[in-house]
Tab-separated table of C-alpha atoms in Angstrom:
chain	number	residue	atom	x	y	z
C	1	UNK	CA	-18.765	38.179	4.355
C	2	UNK	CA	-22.398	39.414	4.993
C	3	UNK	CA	-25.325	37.813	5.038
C	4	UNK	CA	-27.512	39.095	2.341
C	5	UNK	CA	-31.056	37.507	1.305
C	6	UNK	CA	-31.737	38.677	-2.563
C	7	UNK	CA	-35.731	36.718	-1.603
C	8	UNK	CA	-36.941	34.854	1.007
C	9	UNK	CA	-36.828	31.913	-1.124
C	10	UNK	CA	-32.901	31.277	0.800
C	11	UNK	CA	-35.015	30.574	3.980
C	12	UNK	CA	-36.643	27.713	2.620
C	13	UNK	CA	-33.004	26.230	2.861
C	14	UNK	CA	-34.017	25.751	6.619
C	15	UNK	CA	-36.883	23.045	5.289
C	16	UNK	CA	-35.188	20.542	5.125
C	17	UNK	CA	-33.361	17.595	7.305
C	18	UNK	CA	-29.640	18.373	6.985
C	19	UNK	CA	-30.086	21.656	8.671
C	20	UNK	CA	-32.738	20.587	10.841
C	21	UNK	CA	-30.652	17.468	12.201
C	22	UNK	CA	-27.830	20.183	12.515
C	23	UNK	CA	-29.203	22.937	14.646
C	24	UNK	CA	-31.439	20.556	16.910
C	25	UNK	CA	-27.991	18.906	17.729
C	26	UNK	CA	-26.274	22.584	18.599
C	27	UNK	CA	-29.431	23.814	20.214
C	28	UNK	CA	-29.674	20.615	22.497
C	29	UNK	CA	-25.791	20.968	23.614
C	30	UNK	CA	-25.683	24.926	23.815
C	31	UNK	CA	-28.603	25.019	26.179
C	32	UNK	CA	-28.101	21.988	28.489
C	33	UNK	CA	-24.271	22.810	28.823
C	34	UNK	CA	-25.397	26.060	30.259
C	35	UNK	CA	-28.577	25.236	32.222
C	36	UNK	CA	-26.065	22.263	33.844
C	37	UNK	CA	-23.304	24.886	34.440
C	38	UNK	CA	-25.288	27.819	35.728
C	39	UNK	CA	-27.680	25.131	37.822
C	40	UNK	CA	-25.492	22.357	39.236
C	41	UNK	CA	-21.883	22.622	38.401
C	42	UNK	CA	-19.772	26.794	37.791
C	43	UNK	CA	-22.390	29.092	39.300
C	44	UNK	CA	-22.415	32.801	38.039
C	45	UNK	CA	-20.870	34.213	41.451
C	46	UNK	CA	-17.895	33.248	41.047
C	47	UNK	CA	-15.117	34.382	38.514
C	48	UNK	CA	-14.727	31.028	37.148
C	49	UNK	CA	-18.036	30.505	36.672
C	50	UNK	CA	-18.668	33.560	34.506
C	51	UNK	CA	-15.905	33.071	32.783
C	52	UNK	CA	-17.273	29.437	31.147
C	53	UNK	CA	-20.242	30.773	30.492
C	54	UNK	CA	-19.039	33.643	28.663
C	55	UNK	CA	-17.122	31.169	26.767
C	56	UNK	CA	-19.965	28.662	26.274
C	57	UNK	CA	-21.911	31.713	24.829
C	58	UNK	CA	-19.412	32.358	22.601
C	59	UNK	CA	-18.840	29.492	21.378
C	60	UNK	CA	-22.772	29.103	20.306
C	61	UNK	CA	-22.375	32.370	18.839
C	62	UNK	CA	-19.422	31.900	16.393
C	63	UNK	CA	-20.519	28.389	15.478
C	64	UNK	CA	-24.194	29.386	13.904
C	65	UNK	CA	-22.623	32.280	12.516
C	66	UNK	CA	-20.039	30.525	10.599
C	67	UNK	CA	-22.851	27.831	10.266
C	68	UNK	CA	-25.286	30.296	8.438
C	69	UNK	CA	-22.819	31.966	6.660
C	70	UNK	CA	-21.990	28.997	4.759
C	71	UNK	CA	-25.252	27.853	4.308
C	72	UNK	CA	-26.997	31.633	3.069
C	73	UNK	CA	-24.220	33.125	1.818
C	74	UNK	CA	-23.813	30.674	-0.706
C	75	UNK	CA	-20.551	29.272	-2.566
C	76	UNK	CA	-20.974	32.013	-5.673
C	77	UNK	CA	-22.611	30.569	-9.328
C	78	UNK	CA	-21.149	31.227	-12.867
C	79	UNK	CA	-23.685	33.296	-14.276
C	80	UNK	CA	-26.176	31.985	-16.692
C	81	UNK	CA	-24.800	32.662	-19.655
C	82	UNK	CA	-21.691	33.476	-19.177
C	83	UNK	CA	-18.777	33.779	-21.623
C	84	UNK	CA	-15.105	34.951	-21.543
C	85	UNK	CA	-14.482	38.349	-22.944
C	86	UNK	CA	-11.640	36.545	-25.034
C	87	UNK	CA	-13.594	34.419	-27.278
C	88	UNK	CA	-10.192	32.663	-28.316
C	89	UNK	CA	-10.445	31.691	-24.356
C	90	UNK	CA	-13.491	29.309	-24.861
C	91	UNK	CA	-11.799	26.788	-26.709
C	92	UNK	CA	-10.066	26.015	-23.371
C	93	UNK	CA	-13.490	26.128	-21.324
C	94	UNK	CA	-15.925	23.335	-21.125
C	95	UNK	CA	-19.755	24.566	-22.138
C	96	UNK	CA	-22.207	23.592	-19.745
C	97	UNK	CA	-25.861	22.771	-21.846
C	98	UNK	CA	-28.132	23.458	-18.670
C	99	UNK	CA	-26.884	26.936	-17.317
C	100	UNK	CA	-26.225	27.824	-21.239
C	101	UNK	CA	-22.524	29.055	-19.847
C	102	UNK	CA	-19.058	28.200	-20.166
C	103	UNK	CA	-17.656	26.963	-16.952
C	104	UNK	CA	-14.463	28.921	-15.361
C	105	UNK	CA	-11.663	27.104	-14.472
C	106	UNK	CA	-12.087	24.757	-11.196
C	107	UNK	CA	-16.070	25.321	-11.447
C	108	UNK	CA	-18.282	22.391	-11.682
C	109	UNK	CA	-22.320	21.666	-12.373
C	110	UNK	CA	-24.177	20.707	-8.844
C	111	UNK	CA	-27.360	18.769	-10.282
C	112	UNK	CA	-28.885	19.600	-6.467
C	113	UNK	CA	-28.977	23.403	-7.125
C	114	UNK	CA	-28.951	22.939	-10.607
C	115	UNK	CA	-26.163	25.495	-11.143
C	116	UNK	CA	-22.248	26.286	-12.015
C	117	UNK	CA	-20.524	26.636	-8.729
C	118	UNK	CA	-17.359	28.444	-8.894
C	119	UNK	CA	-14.619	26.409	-7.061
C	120	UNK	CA	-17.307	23.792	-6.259
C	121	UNK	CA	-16.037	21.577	-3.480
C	122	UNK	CA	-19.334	18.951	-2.342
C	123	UNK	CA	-22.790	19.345	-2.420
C	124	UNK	CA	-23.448	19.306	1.922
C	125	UNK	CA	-26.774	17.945	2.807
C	126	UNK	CA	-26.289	19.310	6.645
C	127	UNK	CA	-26.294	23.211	5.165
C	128	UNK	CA	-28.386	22.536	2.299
C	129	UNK	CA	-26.122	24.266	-0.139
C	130	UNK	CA	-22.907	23.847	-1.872
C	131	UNK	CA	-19.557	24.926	-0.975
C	132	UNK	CA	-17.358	26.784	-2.641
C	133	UNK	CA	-15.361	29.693	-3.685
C	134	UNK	CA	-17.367	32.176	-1.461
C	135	UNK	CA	-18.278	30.190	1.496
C	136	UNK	CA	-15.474	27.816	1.378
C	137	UNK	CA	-13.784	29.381	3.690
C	138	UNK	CA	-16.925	30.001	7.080
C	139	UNK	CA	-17.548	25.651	6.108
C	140	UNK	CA	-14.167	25.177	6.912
C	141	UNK	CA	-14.485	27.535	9.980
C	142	UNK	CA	-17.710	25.592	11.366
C	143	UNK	CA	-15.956	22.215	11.102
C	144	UNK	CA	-12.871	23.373	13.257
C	145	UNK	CA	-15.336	25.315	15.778
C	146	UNK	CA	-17.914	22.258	16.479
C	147	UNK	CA	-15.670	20.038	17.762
C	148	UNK	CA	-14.350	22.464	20.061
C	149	UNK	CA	-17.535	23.601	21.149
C	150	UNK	CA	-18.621	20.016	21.504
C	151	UNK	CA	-15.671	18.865	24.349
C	152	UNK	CA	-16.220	22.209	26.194
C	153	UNK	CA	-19.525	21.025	26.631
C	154	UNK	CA	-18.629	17.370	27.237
C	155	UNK	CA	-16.637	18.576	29.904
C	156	UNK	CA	-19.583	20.507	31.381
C	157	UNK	CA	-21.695	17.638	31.443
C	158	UNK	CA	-18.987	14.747	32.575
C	159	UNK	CA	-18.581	17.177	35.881
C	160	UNK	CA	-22.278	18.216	36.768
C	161	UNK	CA	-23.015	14.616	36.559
C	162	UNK	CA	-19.528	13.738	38.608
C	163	UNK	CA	-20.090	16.667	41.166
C	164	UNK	CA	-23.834	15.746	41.997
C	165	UNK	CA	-23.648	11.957	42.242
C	166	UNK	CA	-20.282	12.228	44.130
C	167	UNK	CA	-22.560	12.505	47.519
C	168	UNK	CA	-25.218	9.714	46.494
C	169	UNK	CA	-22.989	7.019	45.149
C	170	UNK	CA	-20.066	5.166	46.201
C	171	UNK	CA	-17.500	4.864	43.186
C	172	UNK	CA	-14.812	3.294	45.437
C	173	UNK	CA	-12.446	6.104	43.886
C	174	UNK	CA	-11.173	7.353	47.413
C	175	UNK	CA	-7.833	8.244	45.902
C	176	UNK	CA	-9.654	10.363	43.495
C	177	UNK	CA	-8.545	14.049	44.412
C	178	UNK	CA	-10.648	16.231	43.160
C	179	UNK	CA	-11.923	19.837	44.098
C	180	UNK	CA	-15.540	19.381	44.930
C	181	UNK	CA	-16.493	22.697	46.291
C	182	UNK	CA	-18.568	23.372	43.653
C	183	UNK	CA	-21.120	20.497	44.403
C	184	UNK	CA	-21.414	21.626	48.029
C	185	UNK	CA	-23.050	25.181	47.380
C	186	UNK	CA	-24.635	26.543	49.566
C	187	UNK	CA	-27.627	27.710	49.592
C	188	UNK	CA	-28.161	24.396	47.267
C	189	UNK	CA	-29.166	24.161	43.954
C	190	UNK	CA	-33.037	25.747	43.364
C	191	UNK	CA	-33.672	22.849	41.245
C	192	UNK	CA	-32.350	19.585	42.428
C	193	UNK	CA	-30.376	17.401	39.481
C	194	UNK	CA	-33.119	14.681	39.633
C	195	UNK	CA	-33.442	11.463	37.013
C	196	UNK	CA	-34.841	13.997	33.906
C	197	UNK	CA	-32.230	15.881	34.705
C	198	UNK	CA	-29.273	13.198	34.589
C	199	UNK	CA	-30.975	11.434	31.514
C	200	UNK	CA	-30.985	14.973	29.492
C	201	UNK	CA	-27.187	14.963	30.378
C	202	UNK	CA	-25.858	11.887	29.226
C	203	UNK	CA	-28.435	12.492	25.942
C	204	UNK	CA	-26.771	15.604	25.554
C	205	UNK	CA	-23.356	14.343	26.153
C	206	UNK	CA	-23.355	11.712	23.363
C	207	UNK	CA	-24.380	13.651	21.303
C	208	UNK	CA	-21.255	16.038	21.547
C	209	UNK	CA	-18.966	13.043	21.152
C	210	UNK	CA	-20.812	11.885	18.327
C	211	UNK	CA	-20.632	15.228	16.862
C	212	UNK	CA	-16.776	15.485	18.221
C	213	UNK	CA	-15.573	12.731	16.213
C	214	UNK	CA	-17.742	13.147	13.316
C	215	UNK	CA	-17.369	16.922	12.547
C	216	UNK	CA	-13.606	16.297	13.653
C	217	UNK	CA	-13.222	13.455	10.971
C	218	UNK	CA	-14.558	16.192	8.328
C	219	UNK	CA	-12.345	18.819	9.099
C	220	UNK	CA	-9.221	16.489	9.088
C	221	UNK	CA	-9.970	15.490	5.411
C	222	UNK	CA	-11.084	19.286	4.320
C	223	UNK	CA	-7.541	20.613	5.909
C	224	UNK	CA	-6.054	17.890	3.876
C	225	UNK	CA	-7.410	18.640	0.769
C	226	UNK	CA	-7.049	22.551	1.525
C	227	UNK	CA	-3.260	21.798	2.217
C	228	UNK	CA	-2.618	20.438	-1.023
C	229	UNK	CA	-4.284	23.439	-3.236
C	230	UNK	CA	-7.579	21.152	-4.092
C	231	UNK	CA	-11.075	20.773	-3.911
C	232	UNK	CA	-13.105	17.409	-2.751
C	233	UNK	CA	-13.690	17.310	-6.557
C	234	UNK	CA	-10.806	17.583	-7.705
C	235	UNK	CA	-9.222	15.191	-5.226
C	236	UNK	CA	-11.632	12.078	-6.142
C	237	UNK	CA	-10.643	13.082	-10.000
C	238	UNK	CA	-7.085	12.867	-9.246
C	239	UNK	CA	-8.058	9.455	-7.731
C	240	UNK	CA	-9.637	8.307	-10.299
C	241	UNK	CA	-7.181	8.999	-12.890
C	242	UNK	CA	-4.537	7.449	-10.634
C	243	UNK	CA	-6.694	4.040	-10.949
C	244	UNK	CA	-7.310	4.393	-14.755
C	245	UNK	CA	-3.426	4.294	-14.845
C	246	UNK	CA	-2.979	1.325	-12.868
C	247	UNK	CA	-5.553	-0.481	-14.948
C	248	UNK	CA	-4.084	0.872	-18.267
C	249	UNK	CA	-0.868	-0.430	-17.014
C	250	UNK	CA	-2.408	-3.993	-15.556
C	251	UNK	CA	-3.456	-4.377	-19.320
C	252	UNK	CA	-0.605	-3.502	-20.622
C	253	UNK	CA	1.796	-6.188	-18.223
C	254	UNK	CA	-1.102	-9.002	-18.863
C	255	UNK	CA	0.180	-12.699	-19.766
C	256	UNK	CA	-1.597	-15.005	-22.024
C	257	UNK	CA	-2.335	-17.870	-20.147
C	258	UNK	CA	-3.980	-22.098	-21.820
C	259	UNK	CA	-6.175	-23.828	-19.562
C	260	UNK	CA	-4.382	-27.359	-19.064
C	261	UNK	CA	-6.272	-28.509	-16.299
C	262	UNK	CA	-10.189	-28.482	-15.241
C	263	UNK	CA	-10.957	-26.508	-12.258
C	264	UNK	CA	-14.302	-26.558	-10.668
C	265	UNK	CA	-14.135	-22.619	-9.039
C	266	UNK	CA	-13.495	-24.391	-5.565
C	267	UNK	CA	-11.939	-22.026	-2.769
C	268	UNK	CA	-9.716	-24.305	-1.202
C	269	UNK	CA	-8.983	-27.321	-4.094
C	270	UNK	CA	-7.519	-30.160	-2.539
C	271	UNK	CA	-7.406	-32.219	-5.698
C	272	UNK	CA	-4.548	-29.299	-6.986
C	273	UNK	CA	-1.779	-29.994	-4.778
C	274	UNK	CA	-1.872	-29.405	-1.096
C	275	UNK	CA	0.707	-26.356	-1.281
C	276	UNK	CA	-2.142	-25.047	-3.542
C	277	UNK	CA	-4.965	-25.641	-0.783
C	278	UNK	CA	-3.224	-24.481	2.190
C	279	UNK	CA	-2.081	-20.927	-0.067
C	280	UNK	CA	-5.554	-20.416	-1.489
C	281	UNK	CA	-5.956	-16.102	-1.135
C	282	UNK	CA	-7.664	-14.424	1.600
C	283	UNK	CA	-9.453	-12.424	-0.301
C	284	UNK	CA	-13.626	-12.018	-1.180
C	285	UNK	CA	-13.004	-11.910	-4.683
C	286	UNK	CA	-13.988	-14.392	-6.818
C	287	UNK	CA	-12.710	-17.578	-8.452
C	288	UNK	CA	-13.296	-18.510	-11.627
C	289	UNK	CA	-14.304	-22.124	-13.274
C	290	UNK	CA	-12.465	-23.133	-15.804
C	291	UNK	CA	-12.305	-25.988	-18.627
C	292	UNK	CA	-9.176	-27.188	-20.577
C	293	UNK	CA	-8.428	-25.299	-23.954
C	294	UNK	CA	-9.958	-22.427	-22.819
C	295	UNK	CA	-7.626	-18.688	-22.036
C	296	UNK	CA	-6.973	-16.401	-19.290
C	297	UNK	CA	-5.376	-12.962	-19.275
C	298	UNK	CA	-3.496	-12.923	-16.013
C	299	UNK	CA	-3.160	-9.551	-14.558
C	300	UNK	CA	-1.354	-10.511	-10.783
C	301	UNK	CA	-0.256	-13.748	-9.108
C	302	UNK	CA	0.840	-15.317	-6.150
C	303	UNK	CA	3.362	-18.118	-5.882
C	304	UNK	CA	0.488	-20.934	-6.855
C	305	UNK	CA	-2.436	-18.825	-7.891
C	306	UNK	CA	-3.299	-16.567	-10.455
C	307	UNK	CA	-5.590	-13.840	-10.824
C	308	UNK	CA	-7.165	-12.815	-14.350
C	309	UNK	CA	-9.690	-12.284	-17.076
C	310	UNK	CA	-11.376	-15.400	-18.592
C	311	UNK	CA	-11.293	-15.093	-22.994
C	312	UNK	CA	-14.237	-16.367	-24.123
C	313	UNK	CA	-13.786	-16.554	-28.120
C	314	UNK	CA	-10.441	-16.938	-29.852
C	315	UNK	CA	-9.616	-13.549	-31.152
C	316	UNK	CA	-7.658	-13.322	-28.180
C	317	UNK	CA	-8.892	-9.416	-27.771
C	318	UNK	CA	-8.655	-8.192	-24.187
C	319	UNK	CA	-12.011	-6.633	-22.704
C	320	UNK	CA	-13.955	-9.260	-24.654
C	321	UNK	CA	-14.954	-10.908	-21.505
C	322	UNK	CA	-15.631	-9.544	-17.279
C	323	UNK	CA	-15.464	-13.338	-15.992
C	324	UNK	CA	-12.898	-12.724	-13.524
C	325	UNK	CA	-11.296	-14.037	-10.625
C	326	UNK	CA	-8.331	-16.520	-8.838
C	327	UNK	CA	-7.782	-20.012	-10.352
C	328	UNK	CA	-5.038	-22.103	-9.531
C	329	UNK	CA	-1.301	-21.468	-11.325
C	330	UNK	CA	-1.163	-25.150	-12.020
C	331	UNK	CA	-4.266	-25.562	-14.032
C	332	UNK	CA	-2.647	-23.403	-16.886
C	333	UNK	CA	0.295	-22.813	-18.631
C	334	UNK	CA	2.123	-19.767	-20.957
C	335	UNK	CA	0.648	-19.610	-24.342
C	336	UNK	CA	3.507	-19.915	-26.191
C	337	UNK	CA	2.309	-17.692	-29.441
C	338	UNK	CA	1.830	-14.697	-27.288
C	339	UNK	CA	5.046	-12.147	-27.592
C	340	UNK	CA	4.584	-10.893	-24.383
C	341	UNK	CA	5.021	-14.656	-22.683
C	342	UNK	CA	8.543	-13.974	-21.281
C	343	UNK	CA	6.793	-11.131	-18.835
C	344	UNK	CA	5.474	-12.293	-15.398
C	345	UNK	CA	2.021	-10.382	-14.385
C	346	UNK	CA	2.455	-7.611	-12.530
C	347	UNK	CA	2.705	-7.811	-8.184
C	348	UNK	CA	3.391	-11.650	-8.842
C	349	UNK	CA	5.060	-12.595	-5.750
C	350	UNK	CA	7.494	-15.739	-5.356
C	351	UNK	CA	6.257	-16.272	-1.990
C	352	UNK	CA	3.198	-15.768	-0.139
């Protein structure tokens, strides 16, 4: 994919703090992982030391170029106005009232660029853009590369600090073999590794952990979602529809429950039993007060507590009411008019 700019207007992408954050952090490890490695640590004369910083190069060059590839290129837009060529196929298509265009399959609205993206994914604050269909794939690419780049630098900067304190501090380590020959150079360094110089090292070195385990965290969930055929999108959907069901089927499994006892909304009530005190839930959700002749709907239960709606009138009509919470099973009883009294709530556990 090339980068193509249709008006400078895509530059302005670079105005703002995502991508600003982004290539302050890549600048700041690029450049001190070679000034430490060319300076203090792998000088250019030998093999190995032209060798890391050919790959330190590289590894700055393939990581913006992957970064603004995703960020200029773009993820690819429906076009405003667009419309199968089969009109019979836009009864299957949603219509989208802002870009005045059906949506394709997988594409979604992004109210930050305020257009259909085509295989939208997220809206990413740190390129300023969307991903999707077309840049999906250099995203992906930039998450995998970071990290990379980010120990290969961390490993830079553990060593030129390592190599140029071994002579100036005792570390007690003298079992510690390690191949120093690269701290005693001769003739030594021009510039000697002085205080600015060690506190610009460990700055620069947490920030490539930071970014190590962030970015890496990000491209474990992307290649999860990749491996599976799906988009971000269409991954919290598939959650959420997964949840619906469970409460569909919490409503469905509900037991009708009288309030035979006052209970004051206590956590641990000692005047209910002391099996009842001692097996109160370890949980932050609530309980709920309750007065005799009133009704729950109990949804889940433990061996001597129950968890549930509170009814409020007596139409009995579930949804009524969002007073919910724990209340003790011995404080109510089965309401013996309700046909579904013979059924226990659902995850109701004979033991703790």
């Amino acid at each position: 994919m090339v980068i193509r700019f249709e008006n400078l207007q895509e530059l302005k992408r670079l105005c703002h703090w995502g991508p600003l954050i982004a290539l302050s952090v890549i600048a700041i490890c690029s450049t001190m992982a070679m000034i430490d490695s060319v300076l203090w640590y792998w000088p250019l004369h030998t093999t190995g030391g032209s060798v890391n910083f050919i790959m330190l190069i590289n590894w700055t060059v393939m990581i913006l170029y992957n970064y603004f590839n995703a960020m200029f290129v773009g993820p690819g837009f429906v076009p405003l106005g667009w419309k199968p060529e089969n009109t019979q196929d836009s009864m299957y298509l949603q219509y989208c009232q802002v870009c005045q265009a059906y949506k394709a399959p997988r594409s979604h609205h992004c109210r930050k660029c305020n257009r259909c993206v085509l295989k939208m994914d997220h809206h990413c604050p740190w390129i300023n853009n969307c991903c999707g269909y077309q840049n999906h794939a250099s995203f992906t690419l930039f998450l995998l590369l970071a990290p990379l780049g980010c120990i290969h630098a961390a490993f830079i900067f553990v060593m030129t600090m390592y190599t140029q304190l071994y002579n100036r501090l005792s570390f007690g380590w003298n079992t510690v073999k390690i191949d120093m020959s690269a701290a005693r150079r001769d003739p030594p360094p021009v510039i000697p590794f002085g205080l600015a110089a060690f506190a610009a090292t460990l700055f620069a070195l947490g920030l490539a952990l930071g970014t190590t385990i962030a970015v890496g965290m990000l491209f474990f969930i992307q290649m999860k979602i990749i491996l599976r055929n799906q988009t971000s999108i269409e991954s919290w959907i598939e959650e959420k529809i997964e949840q619906l069901k469970q409460k569909a089927d919490k409503r469905v499994r509900s037991v009708r429950y009288k309030v035979v006892e006052d209970y004051s909304g206590a956590c641990c009530p000692l005047s209910k039993g002391i099996k009842t005190f001692f097996t109160s839930p370890c949980t932050e959700e609530p309980r709920i007060r309750l007065r005799k002749g009133e009704f729950i709907l109990a949804t889940r239960g433990l061996r001597y507590w129950l968890y549930g709606d509170k009814i409020l009138d007596d139409s009995f009509i579930e949804g009524v009411s969002r007073i919910r919470g724990w209340f003790p099973r011995k404080c109510v009883e089965k309401c013996p008019c309700d046909a579904e009294a013979d059924r226990a709530p659902e995850g109701e556990k004979k033991n703790r």
